[in-house]
Amino acid sequence: MNATTTRTTPQPPTVVEPVIDIDGMLRDIEQYLTARATAHPLVTKTTEQLIAEALGAPAPAAAPARVLPGRLLRVLPDWVLSVPAVRHRHGGARPVTVTEHLELTAFVIERYGWTQNKHRTRSGRVCILGAQAVLFRLGIGDETTVDCAGQRLQAVLRSRGCTLAYHRWNDMPDRTAGEVIALVRAAARTEAAR
């Protein structure tokens, strides 16, 4: 009896990276901004509400709740969030300071992961510019805020003797996520001290 055995190599498992969770990101950003808006950590009202209350002014109307992007927008590329109709539906523009923008940039990198040589991966990992773009497209900050944050990042690099543009510095082969987050946080601290 002659038996022929055929060996087959099993296919490697397919790794599917998760799609960026815009709902979770917006929720976390809103919690961060709400927490920063109070005069003191033990105070539950915003500084604006405390001032209005002290002056006897009527309480400001509550801000409309953000409608979080649904599943379709989580699957589509994040640039879709910058379409005016979509941006308006999901809360429109939210002004933030340069310090807040930089802190949120570090938060996005920490939460979704860091990458090099591209703004964003399919799974949501971002470089510094990619994190800034996600925030901008979500309506968190404006062009001036992003530009000032970039200038602050450049100033910190210059103070360390580095002449590379911060996005090129991010893409250097020996760079680590920890170094990138540390740079962004240092820029936020520098801005806060101004």
PDB file of C-alpha atoms in Angstrom:
ATOM      1  CA  MET A   1       0.000   0.000   0.000  1.00  0.00           C
ATOM      2  CA  ASN A   2       1.395   3.282  -1.080  1.00  0.00           C
ATOM      3  CA  ALA A   3       0.238   6.301   0.926  1.00  0.00           C
ATOM      4  CA  THR A   4       1.008   9.810  -0.152  1.00  0.00           C
ATOM      5  CA  THR A   5       0.999  12.402   2.567  1.00  0.00           C
ATOM      6  CA  THR A   6       0.519  16.006   1.639  1.00  0.00           C
ATOM      7  CA  ARG A   7       1.826  18.552   4.097  1.00  0.00           C
ATOM      8  CA  THR A   8       0.242  21.937   4.135  1.00  0.00           C
ATOM      9  CA  THR A   9       1.617  24.892   5.946  1.00  0.00           C
ATOM     10  CA  PRO A  10      -1.056  26.540   8.061  1.00  0.00           C
ATOM     11  CA  GLN A  11      -1.841  30.125   7.158  1.00  0.00           C
ATOM     12  CA  PRO A  12      -0.540  32.651   9.696  1.00  0.00           C
ATOM     13  CA  PRO A  13      -3.343  34.161  11.778  1.00  0.00           C
ATOM     14  CA  THR A  14      -4.727  37.388  10.408  1.00  0.00           C
ATOM     15  CA  VAL A  15      -4.258  40.287  12.782  1.00  0.00           C
ATOM     16  CA  VAL A  16      -6.971  42.883  12.481  1.00  0.00           C
ATOM     17  CA  GLU A  17      -6.108  46.141  14.148  1.00  0.00           C
ATOM     18  CA  PRO A  18      -9.026  47.867  15.866  1.00  0.00           C
ATOM     19  CA  VAL A  19     -10.444  51.024  14.327  1.00  0.00           C
ATOM     20  CA  ILE A  20      -9.948  54.256  16.263  1.00  0.00           C
ATOM     21  CA  ASP A  21     -12.618  54.703  18.945  1.00  0.00           C
ATOM     22  CA  ILE A  22     -13.840  58.254  18.325  1.00  0.00           C
ATOM     23  CA  ASP A  23     -16.666  57.858  20.885  1.00  0.00           C
ATOM     24  CA  GLY A  24     -14.248  56.968  23.644  1.00  0.00           C
ATOM     25  CA  MET A  25     -11.791  59.663  22.636  1.00  0.00           C
ATOM     26  CA  LEU A  26     -14.444  62.388  22.661  1.00  0.00           C
ATOM     27  CA  ARG A  27     -15.756  61.184  26.026  1.00  0.00           C
ATOM     28  CA  ASP A  28     -12.260  61.230  27.529  1.00  0.00           C
ATOM     29  CA  ILE A  29     -11.428  64.636  26.046  1.00  0.00           C
ATOM     30  CA  GLU A  30     -14.672  66.108  27.371  1.00  0.00           C
ATOM     31  CA  GLN A  31     -13.925  64.692  30.850  1.00  0.00           C
ATOM     32  CA  TYR A  32     -10.429  66.151  30.704  1.00  0.00           C
ATOM     33  CA  LEU A  33     -11.617  69.590  29.616  1.00  0.00           C
ATOM     34  CA  THR A  34     -14.438  69.625  32.168  1.00  0.00           C
ATOM     35  CA  ALA A  35     -12.024  68.735  34.953  1.00  0.00           C
ATOM     36  CA  ARG A  36      -9.621  71.498  33.843  1.00  0.00           C
ATOM     37  CA  ALA A  37     -12.414  74.098  33.740  1.00  0.00           C
ATOM     38  CA  THR A  38     -12.907  74.204  37.521  1.00  0.00           C
ATOM     39  CA  ALA A  39     -11.201  76.747  39.763  1.00  0.00           C
ATOM     40  CA  HIS A  40      -9.998  74.063  42.187  1.00  0.00           C
ATOM     41  CA  PRO A  41     -10.051  70.257  42.129  1.00  0.00           C
ATOM     42  CA  LEU A  42     -12.606  70.158  44.966  1.00  0.00           C
ATOM     43  CA  VAL A  43     -14.937  72.627  43.244  1.00  0.00           C
ATOM     44  CA  THR A  44     -17.566  71.093  40.981  1.00  0.00           C
ATOM     45  CA  LYS A  45     -18.558  74.296  39.196  1.00  0.00           C
ATOM     46  CA  THR A  46     -16.510  75.856  36.421  1.00  0.00           C
ATOM     47  CA  THR A  47     -14.678  79.124  37.025  1.00  0.00           C
ATOM     48  CA  GLU A  48     -17.154  80.823  34.684  1.00  0.00           C
ATOM     49  CA  GLN A  49     -20.100  79.552  36.754  1.00  0.00           C
ATOM     50  CA  LEU A  50     -18.497  80.707  40.025  1.00  0.00           C
ATOM     51  CA  ILE A  51     -17.863  84.211  38.653  1.00  0.00           C
ATOM     52  CA  ALA A  52     -21.409  84.479  37.299  1.00  0.00           C
ATOM     53  CA  GLU A  53     -22.802  83.303  40.648  1.00  0.00           C
ATOM     54  CA  ALA A  54     -20.658  85.810  42.591  1.00  0.00           C
ATOM     55  CA  LEU A  55     -21.781  88.675  40.355  1.00  0.00           C
ATOM     56  CA  GLY A  56     -25.414  87.635  40.591  1.00  0.00           C
ATOM     57  CA  ALA A  57     -25.654  87.056  36.864  1.00  0.00           C
ATOM     58  CA  PRO A  58     -28.011  84.387  35.569  1.00  0.00           C
ATOM     59  CA  ALA A  59     -26.368  81.036  35.105  1.00  0.00           C
ATOM     60  CA  PRO A  60     -25.216  80.466  31.536  1.00  0.00           C
ATOM     61  CA  ALA A  61     -27.260  78.060  29.491  1.00  0.00           C
ATOM     62  CA  ALA A  62     -25.858  74.564  29.488  1.00  0.00           C
ATOM     63  CA  ALA A  63     -23.762  73.790  26.450  1.00  0.00           C
ATOM     64  CA  PRO A  64     -25.504  71.500  24.003  1.00  0.00           C
ATOM     65  CA  ALA A  65     -24.467  67.905  24.473  1.00  0.00           C
ATOM     66  CA  ARG A  66     -22.105  66.552  21.879  1.00  0.00           C
ATOM     67  CA  VAL A  67     -23.572  63.918  19.656  1.00  0.00           C
ATOM     68  CA  LEU A  68     -20.842  61.327  19.444  1.00  0.00           C
ATOM     69  CA  PRO A  69     -19.914  59.889  16.060  1.00  0.00           C
ATOM     70  CA  GLY A  70     -21.654  56.631  15.312  1.00  0.00           C
ATOM     71  CA  ARG A  71     -20.145  53.390  14.118  1.00  0.00           C
ATOM     72  CA  LEU A  72     -19.931  54.515  10.493  1.00  0.00           C
ATOM     73  CA  LEU A  73     -17.708  57.483  11.402  1.00  0.00           C
ATOM     74  CA  ARG A  74     -15.479  55.242  13.502  1.00  0.00           C
ATOM     75  CA  VAL A  75     -14.837  53.054  10.454  1.00  0.00           C
ATOM     76  CA  LEU A  76     -14.261  55.891   7.983  1.00  0.00           C
ATOM     77  CA  PRO A  77     -10.945  57.785   8.004  1.00  0.00           C
ATOM     78  CA  ASP A  78     -10.706  60.497  10.660  1.00  0.00           C
ATOM     79  CA  TRP A  79     -10.550  63.283   8.030  1.00  0.00           C
ATOM     80  CA  VAL A  80     -14.306  62.777   7.603  1.00  0.00           C
ATOM     81  CA  LEU A  81     -14.720  64.492  10.985  1.00  0.00           C
ATOM     82  CA  SER A  82     -13.547  67.763   9.429  1.00  0.00           C
ATOM     83  CA  VAL A  83     -16.486  67.901   6.999  1.00  0.00           C
ATOM     84  CA  PRO A  84     -18.458  70.954   8.213  1.00  0.00           C
ATOM     85  CA  ALA A  85     -21.805  69.153   8.515  1.00  0.00           C
ATOM     86  CA  VAL A  86     -20.248  66.311  10.503  1.00  0.00           C
ATOM     87  CA  ARG A  87     -18.174  68.646  12.665  1.00  0.00           C
ATOM     88  CA  HIS A  88     -21.236  70.773  13.473  1.00  0.00           C
ATOM     89  CA  ARG A  89     -23.334  67.719  14.351  1.00  0.00           C
ATOM     90  CA  HIS A  90     -20.695  66.506  16.778  1.00  0.00           C
ATOM     91  CA  GLY A  91     -20.312  69.699  18.740  1.00  0.00           C
ATOM     92  CA  GLY A  92     -18.590  72.122  16.412  1.00  0.00           C
ATOM     93  CA  ALA A  93     -15.544  74.031  17.510  1.00  0.00           C
ATOM     94  CA  ARG A  94     -14.324  73.769  21.094  1.00  0.00           C
ATOM     95  CA  PRO A  95     -11.762  76.433  22.002  1.00  0.00           C
ATOM     96  CA  VAL A  96      -8.785  75.204  24.010  1.00  0.00           C
ATOM     97  CA  THR A  97      -5.585  76.845  25.165  1.00  0.00           C
ATOM     98  CA  VAL A  98      -2.229  75.908  23.685  1.00  0.00           C
ATOM     99  CA  THR A  99      -1.403  74.102  26.940  1.00  0.00           C
ATOM    100  CA  GLU A 100      -4.625  72.083  26.756  1.00  0.00           C
ATOM    101  CA  HIS A 101      -3.971  71.275  23.103  1.00  0.00           C
ATOM    102  CA  LEU A 102      -0.504  69.960  23.938  1.00  0.00           C
ATOM    103  CA  GLU A 103      -1.764  67.950  26.911  1.00  0.00           C
ATOM    104  CA  LEU A 104      -4.511  66.457  24.747  1.00  0.00           C
ATOM    105  CA  THR A 105      -1.958  65.686  22.027  1.00  0.00           C
ATOM    106  CA  ALA A 106       0.024  63.645  24.569  1.00  0.00           C
ATOM    107  CA  PHE A 107      -3.217  62.025  25.759  1.00  0.00           C
ATOM    108  CA  VAL A 108      -4.174  60.922  22.228  1.00  0.00           C
ATOM    109  CA  ILE A 109      -0.706  59.433  21.667  1.00  0.00           C
ATOM    110  CA  GLU A 110      -0.858  57.597  25.010  1.00  0.00           C
ATOM    111  CA  ARG A 111      -4.386  56.327  24.475  1.00  0.00           C
ATOM    112  CA  TYR A 112      -4.132  55.188  20.862  1.00  0.00           C
ATOM    113  CA  GLY A 113      -0.430  54.507  20.535  1.00  0.00           C
ATOM    114  CA  TRP A 114       2.424  56.148  18.706  1.00  0.00           C
ATOM    115  CA  THR A 115       3.673  55.678  15.175  1.00  0.00           C
ATOM    116  CA  GLN A 116       6.339  57.032  12.863  1.00  0.00           C
ATOM    117  CA  ASN A 117       6.495  58.028   9.197  1.00  0.00           C
ATOM    118  CA  LYS A 118       2.723  58.464   8.861  1.00  0.00           C
ATOM    119  CA  HIS A 119       0.135  60.600  10.600  1.00  0.00           C
ATOM    120  CA  ARG A 120      -2.180  57.768  11.618  1.00  0.00           C
ATOM    121  CA  THR A 121      -2.356  54.029  11.198  1.00  0.00           C
ATOM    122  CA  ARG A 122      -5.584  52.181  10.547  1.00  0.00           C
ATOM    123  CA  SER A 123      -5.721  51.229  14.208  1.00  0.00           C
ATOM    124  CA  GLY A 124      -5.460  54.866  15.297  1.00  0.00           C
ATOM    125  CA  ARG A 125      -1.800  55.031  16.345  1.00  0.00           C
ATOM    126  CA  VAL A 126      -0.571  58.559  15.666  1.00  0.00           C
ATOM    127  CA  CYS A 127       2.551  60.656  15.439  1.00  0.00           C
ATOM    128  CA  ILE A 128       2.647  64.139  16.965  1.00  0.00           C
ATOM    129  CA  LEU A 129       1.171  65.728  13.826  1.00  0.00           C
ATOM    130  CA  GLY A 130      -1.421  62.964  13.577  1.00  0.00           C
ATOM    131  CA  ALA A 131      -2.593  63.561  17.154  1.00  0.00           C
ATOM    132  CA  GLN A 132      -2.837  67.292  16.467  1.00  0.00           C
ATOM    133  CA  ALA A 133      -4.800  66.599  13.288  1.00  0.00           C
ATOM    134  CA  VAL A 134      -7.272  64.319  15.095  1.00  0.00           C
ATOM    135  CA  LEU A 135      -7.936  67.030  17.693  1.00  0.00           C
ATOM    136  CA  PHE A 136      -8.298  69.724  15.047  1.00  0.00           C
ATOM    137  CA  ARG A 137     -10.643  67.611  12.936  1.00  0.00           C
ATOM    138  CA  LEU A 138     -12.797  66.938  15.988  1.00  0.00           C
ATOM    139  CA  GLY A 139     -13.132  70.712  16.412  1.00  0.00           C
ATOM    140  CA  ILE A 140     -10.926  70.859  19.506  1.00  0.00           C
ATOM    141  CA  GLY A 141      -8.872  73.981  18.977  1.00  0.00           C
ATOM    142  CA  ASP A 142      -8.351  75.982  15.830  1.00  0.00           C
ATOM    143  CA  GLU A 143      -5.536  76.608  13.352  1.00  0.00           C
ATOM    144  CA  THR A 144      -3.983  79.283  15.572  1.00  0.00           C
ATOM    145  CA  THR A 145      -3.903  76.925  18.552  1.00  0.00           C
ATOM    146  CA  VAL A 146      -2.290  74.143  16.511  1.00  0.00           C
ATOM    147  CA  ASP A 147       0.246  76.588  15.030  1.00  0.00           C
ATOM    148  CA  CYS A 148       1.183  77.990  18.461  1.00  0.00           C
ATOM    149  CA  ALA A 149       1.520  74.452  19.841  1.00  0.00           C
ATOM    150  CA  GLY A 150       3.866  73.594  16.967  1.00  0.00           C
ATOM    151  CA  GLN A 151       5.952  76.703  17.697  1.00  0.00           C
ATOM    152  CA  ARG A 152       6.127  75.714  21.363  1.00  0.00           C
ATOM    153  CA  LEU A 153       7.300  72.189  20.422  1.00  0.00           C
ATOM    154  CA  GLN A 154       9.972  73.715  18.151  1.00  0.00           C
ATOM    155  CA  ALA A 155      11.115  76.060  20.938  1.00  0.00           C
ATOM    156  CA  VAL A 156      11.591  73.132  23.329  1.00  0.00           C
ATOM    157  CA  LEU A 157      13.593  71.221  20.712  1.00  0.00           C
ATOM    158  CA  ARG A 158      15.710  74.333  19.989  1.00  0.00           C
ATOM    159  CA  SER A 159      16.393  74.751  23.720  1.00  0.00           C
ATOM    160  CA  ARG A 160      17.765  71.178  23.649  1.00  0.00           C
ATOM    161  CA  GLY A 161      20.044  71.987  20.711  1.00  0.00           C
ATOM    162  CA  CYS A 162      17.944  70.186  18.085  1.00  0.00           C
ATOM    163  CA  THR A 163      17.273  71.975  14.804  1.00  0.00           C
ATOM    164  CA  LEU A 164      15.008  69.321  13.266  1.00  0.00           C
ATOM    165  CA  ALA A 165      11.331  70.120  12.733  1.00  0.00           C
ATOM    166  CA  TYR A 166       9.332  68.352  15.447  1.00  0.00           C
ATOM    167  CA  HIS A 167       7.577  66.089  12.946  1.00  0.00           C
ATOM    168  CA  ARG A 168      10.962  65.006  11.540  1.00  0.00           C
ATOM    169  CA  TRP A 169      12.292  64.539  15.090  1.00  0.00           C
ATOM    170  CA  ASN A 170       9.277  62.235  15.730  1.00  0.00           C
ATOM    171  CA  ASP A 171      10.287  60.082  12.744  1.00  0.00           C
ATOM    172  CA  MET A 172      13.961  59.555  13.668  1.00  0.00           C
ATOM    173  CA  PRO A 173      14.753  55.802  13.786  1.00  0.00           C
ATOM    174  CA  ASP A 174      16.015  55.859  17.388  1.00  0.00           C
ATOM    175  CA  ARG A 175      13.007  57.795  18.738  1.00  0.00           C
ATOM    176  CA  THR A 176      10.694  56.211  21.327  1.00  0.00           C
ATOM    177  CA  ALA A 177       7.096  56.851  22.301  1.00  0.00           C
ATOM    178  CA  GLY A 178       8.269  57.869  25.774  1.00  0.00           C
ATOM    179  CA  GLU A 179      10.536  60.559  24.331  1.00  0.00           C
ATOM    180  CA  VAL A 180       7.741  61.882  22.126  1.00  0.00           C
ATOM    181  CA  ILE A 181       5.247  62.106  24.991  1.00  0.00           C
ATOM    182  CA  ALA A 182       7.902  63.714  27.214  1.00  0.00           C
ATOM    183  CA  LEU A 183       8.569  66.373  24.552  1.00  0.00           C
ATOM    184  CA  VAL A 184       4.874  67.196  24.158  1.00  0.00           C
ATOM    185  CA  ARG A 185       4.380  67.386  27.952  1.00  0.00           C
ATOM    186  CA  ALA A 186       7.489  69.581  28.312  1.00  0.00           C
ATOM    187  CA  ALA A 187       6.062  71.939  25.685  1.00  0.00           C
ATOM    188  CA  ALA A 188       2.750  72.022  27.594  1.00  0.00           C
ATOM    189  CA  ARG A 189       4.549  72.858  30.859  1.00  0.00           C
ATOM    190  CA  THR A 190       6.586  75.564  29.120  1.00  0.00           C
ATOM    191  CA  GLU A 191       3.407  77.089  27.681  1.00  0.00           C
ATOM    192  CA  ALA A 192       1.663  76.937  31.067  1.00  0.00           C
ATOM    193  CA  ALA A 193       4.555  78.819  32.684  1.00  0.00           C
ATOM    194  CA  ARG A 194       4.227  81.740  30.244  1.00  0.00           C
TER     195      ARG A 194
END
